[in-house]
CSV table of C-alpha atoms in Angstrom, one decimal:
chain,number,residue,atom,x,y,z
A,1,GLU,CA,112.8,122.8,93.5
A,2,VAL,CA,109.8,121.6,94.6
A,3,GLN,CA,109.1,122.5,98.8
A,4,LEU,CA,106.1,121.2,101.1
A,5,VAL,CA,106.0,123.0,104.2
A,6,GLU,CA,103.4,121.7,106.7
A,7,SER,CA,102.6,123.6,109.8
A,8,GLY,CA,99.4,123.0,113.0
A,9,GLY,CA,100.8,119.5,114.5
A,10,GLY,CA,101.0,119.7,118.0
A,11,LEU,CA,99.4,118.3,121.9
A,12,VAL,CA,95.6,118.1,122.1
A,13,GLN,CA,92.9,116.7,123.7
A,14,PRO,CA,90.4,114.2,122.3
A,15,GLY,CA,88.1,115.8,121.3
A,16,VAL,CA,89.1,118.9,119.7
A,17,SER,CA,89.6,120.4,116.8
A,18,LEU,CA,92.4,121.0,114.7
A,19,ARG,CA,94.3,122.7,111.6
A,20,LEU,CA,97.3,121.6,109.5
A,21,SER,CA,98.2,123.9,106.3
A,22,CYS,CA,100.8,123.1,103.8
A,23,ALA,CA,102.2,125.8,101.5
A,24,ALA,CA,103.4,124.6,98.8
A,25,SER,CA,106.6,126.2,96.0
A,26,GLY,CA,108.5,125.1,93.4
A,27,PHE,CA,105.7,124.2,90.9
A,28,THR,CA,102.2,125.3,89.7
A,29,PHE,CA,100.4,124.2,92.5
A,30,SER,CA,96.5,124.8,90.7
A,31,SER,CA,98.0,122.1,88.5
A,32,PHE,CA,98.2,119.4,90.9
A,33,PHE,CA,96.0,116.9,92.5
A,34,MET,CA,97.5,117.0,96.0
A,35,SER,CA,97.6,114.5,99.0
A,36,TRP,CA,97.7,114.2,102.5
A,37,VAL,CA,99.6,110.8,103.7
A,38,ARG,CA,99.9,109.9,108.4
A,39,GLN,CA,102.1,107.8,109.8
A,40,ALA,CA,101.2,106.8,113.7
A,41,PRO,CA,104.1,105.9,115.4
A,42,GLY,CA,106.6,103.1,114.1
A,43,LYS,CA,104.3,102.4,111.8
A,44,GLY,CA,103.1,102.1,108.5
A,45,LEU,CA,101.9,104.6,106.1
A,46,GLU,CA,98.0,105.6,105.4
A,47,TRP,CA,97.1,107.7,103.0
A,48,VAL,CA,94.4,110.1,104.1
A,49,ALA,CA,92.8,112.2,101.5
A,50,ASN,CA,93.2,113.4,98.5
A,51,ILE,CA,92.2,117.7,96.5
A,52,LYS,CA,91.4,117.5,93.0
A,53,GLN,CA,93.6,120.2,91.5
A,54,ASP,CA,90.4,122.6,91.1
A,55,GLY,CA,89.2,121.1,95.3
A,56,SER,CA,85.7,120.4,93.2
A,57,ASP,CA,86.4,116.8,94.4
A,58,LYS,CA,88.1,115.1,97.5
A,59,TYR,CA,88.5,111.7,98.6
A,60,TYR,CA,89.2,110.5,102.1
A,61,ALA,CA,89.7,107.1,104.1
A,62,ASP,CA,87.3,105.7,105.9
A,63,SER,CA,88.9,106.5,108.7
A,64,VAL,CA,88.8,110.1,108.7
A,65,LYS,CA,85.3,110.2,106.9
A,66,GLY,CA,83.3,112.8,107.8
A,67,ARG,CA,86.3,113.6,110.1
A,68,PHE,CA,88.5,115.6,108.7
A,69,THR,CA,88.0,118.0,105.4
A,70,ILE,CA,91.0,118.2,102.5
A,71,SER,CA,90.3,122.2,101.1
A,72,ARG,CA,92.7,123.9,98.9
A,73,ASP,CA,94.0,127.6,98.3
A,74,ASN,CA,95.3,128.3,94.8
A,75,ALA,CA,95.7,131.7,95.0
A,76,GLN,CA,98.1,130.9,98.3
A,77,ASN,CA,100.3,127.6,97.2
A,78,SER,CA,98.4,126.3,100.1
A,79,LEU,CA,96.7,122.9,100.9
A,80,TYR,CA,94.3,122.6,104.4
A,81,LEU,CA,93.0,119.3,106.6
A,82,GLN,CA,90.4,120.2,108.8
A,83,MET,CA,90.9,117.5,111.8
A,84,ASN,CA,87.7,117.7,113.6
A,85,SER,CA,86.5,115.2,116.6
A,86,LEU,CA,90.4,114.0,116.8
A,87,ARG,CA,90.7,111.0,118.3
A,88,VAL,CA,93.9,109.0,119.8
A,89,ASP,CA,94.5,107.0,117.4
A,90,ASP,CA,94.5,109.8,115.2
A,91,THR,CA,97.9,110.6,116.8
A,92,ALA,CA,100.8,110.6,113.8
A,93,VAL,CA,102.8,112.4,111.6
A,94,TYR,CA,100.9,113.9,109.0
A,95,TYR,CA,102.7,114.7,105.3
A,96,CYS,CA,101.2,116.7,102.3
A,97,ALA,CA,102.2,115.1,99.1
A,98,ARG,CA,102.2,116.2,95.4
A,99,TYR,CA,99.8,113.5,93.3
A,100,PHE,CA,101.6,113.1,90.0
A,101,ARG,CA,97.6,112.4,87.8
A,102,SER,CA,97.9,111.6,84.4
A,103,PRO,CA,95.4,109.3,83.2
A,104,ALA,CA,95.6,109.5,80.0
A,105,ASP,CA,98.8,108.3,80.4
A,106,SER,CA,98.3,105.9,82.7
A,107,LEU,CA,100.9,107.4,85.1
A,108,TYR,CA,100.1,108.0,88.8
A,109,TYR,CA,102.2,108.8,91.9
A,110,VAL,CA,103.3,110.7,94.9
A,111,ASP,CA,105.9,112.5,93.9
A,112,TYR,CA,106.8,114.8,96.4
A,113,TRP,CA,106.8,115.1,100.1
A,114,GLY,CA,106.8,117.5,103.0
A,115,GLN,CA,108.6,116.7,106.0
A,116,GLY,CA,105.6,116.0,108.1
A,117,THR,CA,104.1,117.4,111.0
A,118,LEU,CA,103.0,115.4,114.2
A,119,VAL,CA,100.0,115.2,115.7
A,120,THR,CA,99.9,113.9,119.1
A,121,VAL,CA,96.2,112.9,121.2
A,122,SER,CA,96.4,112.6,124.3
A,123,SER,CA,94.2,113.4,127.4
B,1,ASP,CA,89.2,98.1,99.0
B,2,ILE,CA,92.1,96.9,98.2
B,3,GLN,CA,94.7,95.5,100.3
B,4,LEU,CA,98.1,94.9,99.6
B,5,ALA,CA,100.7,92.5,101.3
B,6,GLN,CA,104.0,93.2,101.4
B,7,SER,CA,106.4,90.4,102.2
B,8,PRO,CA,108.7,89.6,103.8
B,9,SER,CA,108.0,92.3,106.0
B,10,PHE,CA,111.2,92.2,107.5
B,11,LEU,CA,114.8,91.5,105.9
B,12,SER,CA,118.2,91.2,106.6
B,13,ALA,CA,120.7,91.1,103.7
B,14,PHE,CA,124.5,92.0,103.3
B,15,VAL,CA,125.6,94.7,101.2
B,16,GLY,CA,126.5,93.6,97.7
B,17,ASP,CA,123.8,91.2,98.0
B,18,ARG,CA,120.4,91.0,95.4
B,19,VAL,CA,117.1,91.5,97.3
B,20,THR,CA,113.7,91.2,96.3
B,21,ILE,CA,110.4,92.4,97.8
B,22,THR,CA,107.2,91.7,96.8
B,23,CYS,CA,103.5,93.6,96.9
B,24,ARG,CA,100.6,91.1,96.3
B,25,ALA,CA,97.5,93.1,95.1
B,26,SER,CA,94.1,91.2,96.6
B,27,GLN,CA,92.6,92.5,92.9
B,28,GLY,CA,94.3,93.5,89.9
B,29,ILE,CA,95.1,97.0,89.4
B,30,ASN,CA,97.1,96.8,85.8
B,31,ASN,CA,100.4,98.2,86.6
B,32,TYR,CA,99.1,101.5,89.0
B,33,LEU,CA,101.7,100.8,91.8
B,34,ALA,CA,104.3,102.8,93.0
B,35,TRP,CA,107.5,102.1,95.5
B,36,TYR,CA,109.1,104.0,98.4
B,37,GLN,CA,111.8,104.2,100.3
B,38,GLN,CA,111.8,105.6,104.3
B,39,LYS,CA,114.5,106.2,106.6
B,40,PRO,CA,114.1,106.6,110.4
B,41,GLY,CA,112.6,110.1,110.3
B,42,LYS,CA,112.3,111.2,107.2
B,43,ALA,CA,109.1,111.5,104.4
B,44,PRO,CA,109.1,108.7,101.7
B,45,LYS,CA,110.8,108.9,98.8
B,46,LEU,CA,109.5,107.7,95.5
B,47,LEU,CA,111.4,105.1,93.7
B,48,ILE,CA,109.5,103.3,90.7
B,49,TYR,CA,105.9,104.6,89.7
B,50,ALA,CA,103.9,102.9,87.3
B,51,ALA,CA,105.2,99.0,88.5
B,52,SER,CA,109.1,99.8,86.7
B,53,THR,CA,109.4,103.0,85.3
B,54,LEU,CA,112.4,104.5,87.2
B,55,GLN,CA,111.7,107.8,89.1
B,56,SER,CA,114.5,110.2,88.4
B,57,GLY,CA,117.3,110.0,90.2
B,58,VAL,CA,116.6,106.8,91.4
B,59,PRO,CA,120.2,104.1,91.2
B,60,SER,CA,119.7,102.0,88.3
B,61,ARG,CA,120.0,99.1,90.8
B,62,PHE,CA,116.5,99.9,91.9
B,63,SER,CA,114.2,97.7,89.0
B,64,GLY,CA,110.4,97.2,88.8
B,65,SER,CA,108.3,94.2,87.7
B,66,GLY,CA,104.8,93.2,88.3
B,67,SER,CA,101.0,93.6,86.8
B,68,GLY,CA,98.1,92.9,87.4
B,69,THR,CA,98.4,91.2,91.1
B,70,GLU,CA,101.5,90.5,91.8
B,71,PHE,CA,104.5,93.0,91.8
B,72,THR,CA,108.0,93.2,93.2
B,73,LEU,CA,110.9,95.6,94.2
B,74,THR,CA,114.9,94.2,93.0
B,75,ILE,CA,117.6,95.7,94.7
B,76,SER,CA,120.6,94.3,92.0
B,77,SER,CA,123.6,95.4,94.2
B,78,LEU,CA,122.6,96.2,97.9
B,79,GLN,CA,125.0,99.2,99.4
B,80,PRO,CA,124.6,100.8,103.3
B,81,GLU,CA,122.5,103.8,102.5
B,82,ASP,CA,119.8,101.1,101.0
B,83,PHE,CA,118.9,99.5,104.5
B,84,ALA,CA,115.4,101.1,105.0
B,85,THR,CA,112.0,100.4,105.3
B,86,TYR,CA,110.0,100.1,101.6
B,87,TYR,CA,106.8,100.5,100.9
B,88,CYS,CA,103.7,99.7,97.6
B,89,GLN,CA,101.0,101.7,97.1
B,90,GLN,CA,98.4,101.4,94.5
B,91,PHE,CA,96.5,103.4,92.9
B,92,LYS,CA,93.7,102.0,91.3
B,93,SER,CA,90.8,103.0,93.1
B,94,TYR,CA,90.5,104.4,96.5
B,95,PRO,CA,91.4,104.2,98.7
B,96,LEU,CA,94.8,104.7,97.9
B,97,THR,CA,96.3,102.0,100.0
B,98,PHE,CA,99.4,101.0,101.5
B,99,GLY,CA,101.7,97.5,101.4
B,100,GLN,CA,101.9,97.4,105.8
B,101,GLY,CA,106.1,97.8,104.7
B,102,THR,CA,109.2,95.4,104.4
B,103,ARG,CA,112.2,96.7,107.1
B,104,LEU,CA,115.2,95.9,105.4
B,105,GLU,CA,118.4,95.7,107.7
B,106,ILE,CA,122.1,95.1,107.7
B,107,LYS,CA,123.4,91.7,108.0
């Protein structure tokens, strides 16, 4: 059974840093792109970042580029999101998700999601 | 960036009704589109990928269609458990954008 379990959320002040973690199990973690997606309270879904299987390519939303860094440790089956210079509008539930990507078959979708971890940025 | 506009934003319907949600892309995205269902306090759940392929385990009353810039999600006969918020997402190019969501409520 695929499981994605996020941790590391909490209440922080504007300007500080926070690191989210996602522990993956039930699949070959090193074979999949991974994603972070967030959802502000009462709002819609916002894609945040993607990382390639070997960590060599990373992609970011403009809203977090230069402040957030996605990374992974395939030996530990773990995904991370380092969030620096946090702002009030970064307040959201952050989801770790598995991104299935098969260009040869023109198939792209996010098929598994964690339960999310809440990050609240407030003074 | 590719924008996705869902309509309607809110939909009220009866159990047993047939409903259709539309997702329009600001430029062509082939069939690189997925649909998700989200219930309050829960993570999204994949329903449809490649615009029209039903994810394993999803009831057949859900269907998707479209290509290019216009896509639809149809629920053929609403069940009580279908009342939720629905999102589309495009995978044509980064950033991987979502539609704003369609909230489906019981009438």
